[in-house]
Amino acid sequence: MAYRVIGRSPPRADAWEKVRGRPIYAGDLAMAGMLHGKIVRSPYPSARIVKIDTSEARALPGVVAVLTHAEVPQNALRMELPGRMAEATAGAVLATQPVLAEDRVRFQGEPVAAIAAETPEIAAEAAERVRVEYEPLPGVYDPAEALKPGAPHVHEGGNLLRAWHIRKGDATEALARADVIVEKTYRTPFVDHVYLETETGIGWIDAEGTLVLRVSTQVLEHFRDVAEVLRLPHGKVRLEGAYLGGGFGGKEDVTVECLLGLLVWKTRRPVQLVFSREESFIGHGKRHPYLLRYKSGATRTGELVAMEVELVSDSGAYAALSPWVLLYSLVTATGPYRVPHVKVDAFTVYTNNPVASAYRTFGSIQTCIGYEGQMDALAAALSMDPLELREKNFLRKGDRIATGQVLESEPMLGETMRRAWQALGPPREGDGPVRVARGLAASFTPYGRMCWTRDSASAWVGMELDGSAVVRCAAPDVGGGQTSSLCSITAEVLGLPVEHVAAVGRDSHFTPRAGTTTATRQLFMSGNAVLKAAHEVRRHLVDQAAEMLEAAREDIELTEGRALVRGAPDRAIDFSALVKAATAAGRPVQALDKYDAPSAPTIDPITGQGKPFNDYTFGTQAVEVEVDEETGQTRVTKLAACYDVGQAINRQSAEGQIEGGAVQGLGHALLEEVVLEDGVSKNPHLLDYKIPTTLDAPEIITILLESGQGLGPFGAKGIGEPAMTPTPAAVMNAVTRAARAPLTRFPLTAERVLAALKSQSASKNPSPPSGERAG
């Protein structure tokens, strides 16, 4: 179907401002009489708080408030996704975390006191003068150790936070019959989001006594969390979302909101709170480290017969979103493949490490490393082309995934794989000590929340008297072009130039609830809500035009800001006159509508069987790497990515998401790791924590397939998170091929690659890598 706006690349409304460096972020704002916040944090990962003495800090001139747990009206932040999460999961998990620690701390960086002072310098000095007497307690820093009898308990009730399982067929019996078995263990580390803008906000009390917080957040509905902590009516807290200098899931959890709200409410003055880079490293949730044990069996001709998987994730000191991250891992554990017999056991465990929570790809990136590492290892054991092995086992329409869910549309996996691989071009040889190799990884990633959350989003679309349109939807734009997509959808339906549509969002008081900008759900959810509202407005405009132009409503077209009679372009009326006439006639020229995602019961807690998500995005990434056999240094020289995006709403934004996700994935593959020593971070700054720069970004080729079979508007699928899922696995497979030895521990640093190269050189019979056996 031909569209006027959809699928094209009109400039995003925020594009020029961002290119010129002129957007105003939360940390750029200042107010008369504004105070500056500072948080006192625990230096210990596990300790009892014996005493907190704030007298010296309070006596410092310029200090307005020094707050401890005693001043927090309800000192418990509940980690619940907005909506019906607890009800829908039968009370499975409702995690809480103190806003300010009371009698003990459970991780390095846990907030203990909050300070407001006239200047940042005074606030920092006051923080130094808060005397906290700690009694260090035994801690536990490894999830496997944490599960052993006698391990120190991070919380009462034991260290196992949550377990999920899948049982499909008889994996043990099927593995016994397999011709080939590959068994491997993969490890991934804590990874930081490292957004350019740290956690930031400014707050004040307005003339009506409402607490207003303007913060960098992915979730406007955190106003409820602030209200609960302060014991205020929800309507007395207003959250404004500012431009985000990066989120990637790290601003899905509460960051500054409750601490900032507490300081503003107690001092009755405007307060700005900006976390330092070091605070950002130690104070907020990370990507979960995983231990992944995989055992895969296949026939001699390459058909997968069974898979056994054990996943253990480190939740850190508090639950946050760990159970749900683990659930995504459970569902994606077997990858985009038909596996008749499956056994998956997944566990997330409390430790005294940093809190782990949401991060882009939400539990799917770790499992992709496991199942795609297994596919290459199986291919080696079978002496089979890895692409042929994948093609033979890819999911197709009508197949069931490991949870028993039937795929209702064609995943197009074979085409994504072939197109990505071909896009790398002819293979080339290495030069001198540099080896050149290629690898790929296919993936499937859910978009949208779990079915049983009964997710919904609302939006309002209205016409102005000049014929332009306004969209109101509380969907924070985290930089992915969410707002512009809503404008494009409205423009397409109403027949307007996209620049004649303005979006109003990022305000919990004045925009309909749209839920979180997480889980790759906003295009799916808010996009459909806007689509419904825009169609309702269109219906009224068409009725008015039919009356004015004396034509059947079926003959009315809306295009480029005019209504006209099909086949008679001289019989037309501008939108400005049309809207005024509709208003005068009493016809509505605005609509508030709501989209409810399809729902399904909770998956079976014993077998994992059921429908966990409504749909998935499928794709493949292929990479070419250069590995220096003398140093282990690895460079990705080319990356090709091919996805079925259903329907690109803004083509350039979709391509940008894929490029950005791929580069972020390269950081995970080669560079990024939060280094801990007994729970204490050893690299909480950008000097030692490395992320990719533009110099590390290879040539990236993006290929968009458009099946039109997604559940989003116009058949769109989500791409924000799937864009990153397969990158580390593709790099791992390429580097393993270059080194001719398995690399299964991330990141693939030069030291680890060099060790693999040396092990390969020392081995007399290096292929296939250890852990594989051919029957």
mmCIF file of N, CA and C in Angstrom, residues 344-434:
data_model
loop_
_atom_site.group_PDB
_atom_site.id
_atom_site.type_symbol
_atom_site.label_atom_id
_atom_site.label_comp_id
_atom_site.label_asym_id
_atom_site.label_seq_id
_atom_site.Cartn_x
_atom_site.Cartn_y
_atom_site.Cartn_z
ATOM 1 N N VAL A 344 14.306 -25.711 30.495
ATOM 2 C CA VAL A 344 14.994 -24.479 30.899
ATOM 3 C C VAL A 344 14.704 -24.221 32.371
ATOM 4 N N ASP A 345 15.757 -23.992 33.122
ATOM 5 C CA ASP A 345 15.631 -23.577 34.521
ATOM 6 C C ASP A 345 16.355 -22.248 34.657
ATOM 7 N N ALA A 346 15.638 -21.253 35.136
ATOM 8 C CA ALA A 346 16.198 -19.900 35.216
ATOM 9 C C ALA A 346 16.041 -19.369 36.628
ATOM 10 N N PHE A 347 17.099 -18.767 37.120
ATOM 11 C CA PHE A 347 17.120 -18.285 38.500
ATOM 12 C C PHE A 347 17.718 -16.878 38.541
ATOM 13 N N THR A 348 17.150 -16.034 39.364
ATOM 14 C CA THR A 348 17.794 -14.748 39.650
ATOM 15 C C THR A 348 17.994 -14.654 41.157
ATOM 16 N N VAL A 349 19.158 -14.154 41.543
ATOM 17 C CA VAL A 349 19.649 -14.354 42.907
ATOM 18 C C VAL A 349 20.122 -13.027 43.500
ATOM 19 N N TYR A 350 19.764 -12.820 44.753
ATOM 20 C CA TYR A 350 20.262 -11.642 45.473
ATOM 21 C C TYR A 350 21.746 -11.810 45.802
ATOM 22 N N THR A 351 22.494 -10.721 45.642
ATOM 23 C CA THR A 351 23.864 -10.644 46.143
ATOM 24 C C THR A 351 24.071 -9.240 46.717
ATOM 25 N N ASN A 352 25.261 -8.959 47.188
ATOM 26 C CA ASN A 352 25.584 -7.602 47.640
ATOM 27 C C ASN A 352 26.305 -6.805 46.546
ATOM 28 N N ASN A 353 26.047 -7.181 45.327
ATOM 29 C CA ASN A 353 26.564 -6.419 44.187
ATOM 30 C C ASN A 353 25.597 -5.287 43.846
ATOM 31 N N PRO A 354 25.961 -4.413 42.884
ATOM 32 C CA PRO A 354 25.042 -3.344 42.490
ATOM 33 C C PRO A 354 23.701 -3.913 42.036
ATOM 34 N N VAL A 355 22.674 -3.127 42.196
ATOM 35 C CA VAL A 355 21.340 -3.543 41.754
ATOM 36 C C VAL A 355 21.350 -3.688 40.234
ATOM 37 N N ALA A 356 20.775 -4.761 39.747
ATOM 38 C CA ALA A 356 20.623 -4.953 38.308
ATOM 39 C C ALA A 356 19.146 -4.822 37.956
ATOM 40 N N SER A 357 18.902 -4.237 36.808
ATOM 41 C CA SER A 357 17.497 -4.027 36.443
ATOM 42 C C SER A 357 17.380 -3.902 34.925
ATOM 43 N N ALA A 358 16.560 -2.965 34.472
ATOM 44 C CA ALA A 358 16.263 -2.885 33.039
ATOM 45 C C ALA A 358 17.458 -2.366 32.246
ATOM 46 N N TYR A 359 17.642 -2.951 31.084
ATOM 47 C CA TYR A 359 18.621 -2.471 30.116
ATOM 48 C C TYR A 359 18.128 -2.921 28.749
ATOM 49 N N ARG A 360 18.312 -2.082 27.787
ATOM 50 C CA ARG A 360 17.890 -2.366 26.413
ATOM 51 C C ARG A 360 18.136 -3.842 26.042
ATOM 52 N N THR A 361 17.103 -4.472 25.556
ATOM 53 C CA THR A 361 16.974 -5.901 25.192
ATOM 54 C C THR A 361 16.638 -6.783 26.375
ATOM 55 N N PHE A 362 16.578 -6.243 27.574
ATOM 56 C CA PHE A 362 15.851 -6.816 28.710
ATOM 57 C C PHE A 362 15.913 -8.343 28.758
ATOM 58 N N GLY A 363 17.081 -8.883 28.962
ATOM 59 C CA GLY A 363 17.213 -10.322 29.163
ATOM 60 C C GLY A 363 17.359 -11.144 27.902
ATOM 61 N N SER A 364 17.195 -10.521 26.747
ATOM 62 C CA SER A 364 17.280 -11.277 25.493
ATOM 63 C C SER A 364 18.692 -11.312 24.922
ATOM 64 N N ILE A 365 19.516 -10.340 25.284
ATOM 65 C CA ILE A 365 20.854 -10.264 24.685
ATOM 66 C C ILE A 365 21.744 -11.377 25.240
ATOM 67 N N GLN A 366 21.551 -11.717 26.524
ATOM 68 C CA GLN A 366 22.384 -12.772 27.102
ATOM 69 C C GLN A 366 22.053 -14.122 26.486
ATOM 70 N N THR A 367 20.768 -14.425 26.362
ATOM 71 C CA THR A 367 20.396 -15.731 25.815
ATOM 72 C C THR A 367 20.788 -15.856 24.351
ATOM 73 N N CYS A 368 20.805 -14.747 23.624
ATOM 74 C CA CYS A 368 21.228 -14.812 22.220
ATOM 75 C C CYS A 368 22.680 -15.282 22.130
ATOM 76 N N ILE A 369 23.482 -14.844 23.089
ATOM 77 C CA ILE A 369 24.871 -15.322 23.131
ATOM 78 C C ILE A 369 24.890 -16.842 23.303
ATOM 79 N N GLY A 370 24.023 -17.346 24.163
ATOM 80 C CA GLY A 370 23.994 -18.785 24.400
ATOM 81 C C GLY A 370 23.516 -19.574 23.194
ATOM 82 N N TYR A 371 22.319 -19.241 22.694
ATOM 83 C CA TYR A 371 21.791 -20.097 21.623
ATOM 84 C C TYR A 371 22.537 -19.920 20.312
ATOM 85 N N GLU A 372 23.088 -18.730 20.052
ATOM 86 C CA GLU A 372 23.831 -18.566 18.808
ATOM 87 C C GLU A 372 25.248 -19.123 18.914
ATOM 88 N N GLY A 373 25.834 -19.095 20.103
ATOM 89 C CA GLY A 373 27.101 -19.793 20.292
ATOM 90 C C GLY A 373 26.934 -21.277 20.063
ATOM 91 N N GLN A 374 25.803 -21.812 20.527
ATOM 92 C CA GLN A 374 25.528 -23.236 20.346
ATOM 93 C C GLN A 374 25.359 -23.594 18.868
ATOM 94 N N MET A 375 24.729 -22.745 18.096
ATOM 95 C CA MET A 375 24.498 -23.067 16.689
ATOM 96 C C MET A 375 25.822 -23.145 15.930
ATOM 97 N N ASP A 376 26.722 -22.230 16.192
ATOM 98 C CA ASP A 376 28.022 -22.304 15.523
ATOM 99 C C ASP A 376 28.813 -23.529 15.994
ATOM 100 N N ALA A 377 28.722 -23.820 17.297
ATOM 101 C CA ALA A 377 29.453 -24.986 17.817
ATOM 102 C C ALA A 377 28.873 -26.281 17.257
ATOM 103 N N LEU A 378 27.564 -26.347 17.131
ATOM 104 C CA LEU A 378 26.943 -27.526 16.531
ATOM 105 C C LEU A 378 27.367 -27.678 15.074
ATOM 106 N N ALA A 379 27.391 -26.550 14.359
ATOM 107 C CA ALA A 379 27.795 -26.606 12.949
ATOM 108 C C ALA A 379 29.221 -27.136 12.829
ATOM 109 N N ALA A 380 30.114 -26.686 13.743
ATOM 110 C CA ALA A 380 31.493 -27.174 13.706
ATOM 111 C C ALA A 380 31.545 -28.670 13.994
ATOM 112 N N ALA A 381 30.762 -29.102 14.984
ATOM 113 C CA ALA A 381 30.761 -30.518 15.342
ATOM 114 C C ALA A 381 30.211 -31.382 14.209
ATOM 115 N N LEU A 382 29.293 -30.827 13.427
ATOM 116 C CA LEU A 382 28.676 -31.567 12.321
ATOM 117 C C LEU A 382 29.398 -31.350 11.002
ATOM 118 N N SER A 383 30.439 -30.494 11.018
ATOM 119 C CA SER A 383 31.121 -30.094 9.779
ATOM 120 C C SER A 383 30.105 -29.555 8.771
ATOM 121 N N MET A 384 29.235 -28.702 9.257
ATOM 122 C CA MET A 384 28.153 -28.165 8.435
ATOM 123 C C MET A 384 28.278 -26.651 8.371
ATOM 124 N N ASP A 385 27.868 -26.065 7.269
ATOM 125 C CA ASP A 385 27.826 -24.605 7.147
ATOM 126 C C ASP A 385 26.873 -24.051 8.220
ATOM 127 N N PRO A 386 27.342 -23.095 9.050
ATOM 128 C CA PRO A 386 26.466 -22.561 10.110
ATOM 129 C C PRO A 386 25.181 -21.950 9.564
ATOM 130 N N LEU A 387 25.246 -21.375 8.366
ATOM 131 C CA LEU A 387 24.032 -20.801 7.788
ATOM 132 C C LEU A 387 23.041 -21.904 7.407
ATOM 133 N N GLU A 388 23.575 -22.999 6.874
ATOM 134 C CA GLU A 388 22.703 -24.113 6.486
ATOM 135 C C GLU A 388 22.034 -24.718 7.717
ATOM 136 N N LEU A 389 22.806 -24.838 8.793
ATOM 137 C CA LEU A 389 22.234 -25.387 10.028
ATOM 138 C C LEU A 389 21.100 -24.500 10.545
ATOM 139 N N ARG A 390 21.339 -23.213 10.516
ATOM 140 C CA ARG A 390 20.293 -22.299 10.990
ATOM 141 C C ARG A 390 19.058 -22.387 10.098
ATOM 142 N N GLU A 391 19.286 -22.319 8.812
ATOM 143 C CA GLU A 391 18.162 -22.344 7.860
ATOM 144 C C GLU A 391 17.298 -23.582 8.089
ATOM 145 N N LYS A 392 17.956 -24.675 8.386
ATOM 146 C CA LYS A 392 17.253 -25.951 8.579
ATOM 147 C C LYS A 392 16.343 -25.914 9.801
ATOM 148 N N ASN A 393 16.708 -25.099 10.792
ATOM 149 C CA ASN A 393 15.989 -25.130 12.070
ATOM 150 C C ASN A 393 15.215 -23.860 12.402
ATOM 151 N N PHE A 394 15.253 -22.862 11.514
ATOM 152 C CA PHE A 394 14.553 -21.608 11.825
ATOM 153 C C PHE A 394 13.057 -21.837 12.046
ATOM 154 N N LEU A 395 12.511 -21.049 12.979
ATOM 155 C CA LEU A 395 11.062 -21.031 13.179
ATOM 156 C C LEU A 395 10.379 -20.501 11.926
ATOM 157 N N ARG A 396 9.214 -21.050 11.662
ATOM 158 C CA ARG A 396 8.390 -20.563 10.553
ATOM 159 C C ARG A 396 6.960 -20.377 11.038
ATOM 160 N N LYS A 397 6.200 -19.723 10.241
ATOM 161 C CA LYS A 397 4.801 -19.455 10.596
ATOM 162 C C LYS A 397 4.104 -20.776 10.942
ATOM 163 N N GLY A 398 3.391 -20.778 12.066
ATOM 164 C CA GLY A 398 2.686 -21.974 12.511
ATOM 165 C C GLY A 398 3.487 -22.839 13.476
ATOM 166 N N ASP A 399 4.810 -22.586 13.571
ATOM 167 C CA ASP A 399 5.626 -23.331 14.533
ATOM 168 C C ASP A 399 5.342 -22.835 15.949
ATOM 169 N N ARG A 400 5.728 -23.669 16.897
ATOM 170 C CA ARG A 400 5.588 -23.289 18.303
ATOM 171 C C ARG A 400 6.956 -22.981 18.888
ATOM 172 N N ILE A 401 7.027 -21.889 19.665
ATOM 173 C CA ILE A 401 8.257 -21.612 20.398
ATOM 174 C C ILE A 401 8.280 -22.491 21.642
ATOM 175 N N ALA A 402 9.315 -22.339 22.471
ATOM 176 C CA ALA A 402 9.481 -23.259 23.602
ATOM 177 C C ALA A 402 8.330 -23.201 24.591
ATOM 178 N N THR A 403 7.634 -22.079 24.662
ATOM 179 C CA THR A 403 6.501 -21.981 25.601
ATOM 180 C C THR A 403 5.215 -22.543 25.007
ATOM 181 N N GLY A 404 5.285 -23.035 23.799
ATOM 182 C CA GLY A 404 4.094 -23.570 23.151
ATOM 183 C C GLY A 404 3.314 -22.548 22.347
ATOM 184 N N GLN A 405 3.709 -21.289 22.392
ATOM 185 C CA GLN A 405 3.015 -20.250 21.621
ATOM 186 C C GLN A 405 3.208 -20.480 20.128
ATOM 187 N N VAL A 406 2.116 -20.387 19.383
ATOM 188 C CA VAL A 406 2.161 -20.568 17.934
ATOM 189 C C VAL A 406 2.474 -19.229 17.262
ATOM 190 N N LEU A 407 3.444 -19.245 16.353
ATOM 191 C CA LEU A 407 3.764 -18.020 15.610
ATOM 192 C C LEU A 407 2.706 -17.808 14.536
ATOM 193 N N GLU A 408 2.090 -16.649 14.572
ATOM 194 C CA GLU A 408 0.963 -16.387 13.676
ATOM 195 C C GLU A 408 1.364 -15.644 12.412
ATOM 196 N N SER A 409 2.629 -15.258 12.307
ATOM 197 C CA SER A 409 3.103 -14.610 11.079
ATOM 198 C C SER A 409 4.467 -15.200 10.714
ATOM 199 N N GLU A 410 4.892 -14.969 9.477
ATOM 200 C CA GLU A 410 6.137 -15.553 8.999
ATOM 201 C C GLU A 410 7.338 -14.772 9.533
ATOM 202 N N PRO A 411 8.243 -15.393 10.247
ATOM 203 C CA PRO A 411 9.385 -14.652 10.817
ATOM 204 C C PRO A 411 10.385 -14.135 9.780
ATOM 205 N N MET A 412 10.423 -14.728 8.611
ATOM 206 C CA MET A 412 11.334 -14.292 7.541
ATOM 207 C C MET A 412 12.794 -14.422 7.954
ATOM 208 N N LEU A 413 13.095 -15.372 8.828
ATOM 209 C CA LEU A 413 14.452 -15.472 9.357
ATOM 210 C C LEU A 413 15.476 -15.833 8.290
ATOM 211 N N GLY A 414 15.097 -16.760 7.404
ATOM 212 C CA GLY A 414 16.047 -17.152 6.359
ATOM 213 C C GLY A 414 16.441 -15.968 5.493
ATOM 214 N N GLU A 415 15.467 -15.145 5.152
ATOM 215 C CA GLU A 415 15.786 -13.988 4.302
ATOM 216 C C GLU A 415 16.647 -12.975 5.050
ATOM 217 N N THR A 416 16.332 -12.744 6.336
ATOM 218 C CA THR A 416 17.176 -11.793 7.080
ATOM 219 C C THR A 416 18.610 -12.293 7.158
ATOM 220 N N MET A 417 18.778 -13.605 7.342
ATOM 221 C CA MET A 417 20.137 -14.153 7.439
ATOM 222 C C MET A 417 20.869 -14.035 6.097
ATOM 223 N N ARG A 418 20.218 -14.448 5.049
ATOM 224 C CA ARG A 418 20.901 -14.418 3.742
ATOM 225 C C ARG A 418 21.230 -12.988 3.330
ATOM 226 N N ARG A 419 20.292 -12.076 3.549
ATOM 227 C CA ARG A 419 20.530 -10.683 3.131
ATOM 228 C C ARG A 419 21.664 -10.057 3.947
ATOM 229 N N ALA A 420 21.698 -10.329 5.248
ATOM 230 C CA ALA A 420 22.770 -9.759 6.082
ATOM 231 C C ALA A 420 24.123 -10.326 5.666
ATOM 232 N N TRP A 421 24.159 -11.623 5.453
ATOM 233 C CA TRP A 421 25.436 -12.267 5.110
ATOM 234 C C TRP A 421 25.934 -11.766 3.756
ATOM 235 N N GLN A 422 25.040 -11.694 2.793
ATOM 236 C CA GLN A 422 25.434 -11.222 1.460
ATOM 237 C C GLN A 422 25.904 -9.771 1.494
ATOM 238 N N ALA A 423 25.333 -8.991 2.398
ATOM 239 C CA ALA A 423 25.683 -7.566 2.457
ATOM 240 C C ALA A 423 27.126 -7.340 2.886
ATOM 241 N N LEU A 424 27.760 -8.341 3.481
ATOM 242 C CA LEU A 424 29.172 -8.185 3.852
ATOM 243 C C LEU A 424 30.073 -8.157 2.626
ATOM 244 N N GLY A 425 29.551 -8.625 1.497
ATOM 245 C CA GLY A 425 30.349 -8.613 0.273
ATOM 246 C C GLY A 425 31.307 -9.776 0.214
ATOM 247 N N PRO A 426 32.196 -9.763 -0.805
ATOM 248 C CA PRO A 426 33.138 -10.881 -0.963
ATOM 249 C C PRO A 426 34.072 -10.983 0.235
ATOM 250 N N PRO A 427 34.392 -12.189 0.642
ATOM 251 C CA PRO A 427 35.335 -12.348 1.765
ATOM 252 C C PRO A 427 36.724 -11.880 1.373
ATOM 253 N N ARG A 428 37.506 -11.524 2.339
ATOM 254 C CA ARG A 428 38.871 -11.073 2.072
ATOM 255 C C ARG A 428 39.846 -11.756 3.013
ATOM 256 N N GLU A 429 41.105 -11.727 2.652
ATOM 257 C CA GLU A 429 42.149 -12.371 3.440
ATOM 258 C C GLU A 429 42.749 -11.378 4.423
ATOM 259 N N GLY A 430 43.315 -11.892 5.481
ATOM 260 C CA GLY A 430 44.022 -11.043 6.414
ATOM 261 C C GLY A 430 45.399 -10.679 5.891
ATOM 262 N N ASP A 431 46.044 -9.772 6.590
ATOM 263 C CA ASP A 431 47.354 -9.289 6.173
ATOM 264 C C ASP A 431 48.320 -9.420 7.347
ATOM 265 N N GLY A 432 49.423 -10.120 7.156
ATOM 266 C CA GLY A 432 50.405 -10.277 8.225
ATOM 267 C C GLY A 432 49.800 -11.011 9.388
ATOM 268 N N PRO A 433 49.941 -10.439 10.609
ATOM 269 C CA PRO A 433 49.408 -11.129 11.786
ATOM 270 C C PRO A 433 47.898 -10.958 11.952
ATOM 271 N N VAL A 434 47.276 -10.223 11.070
ATOM 272 C CA VAL A 434 45.837 -9.942 11.217
ATOM 273 C C VAL A 434 45.016 -11.025 10.528
#
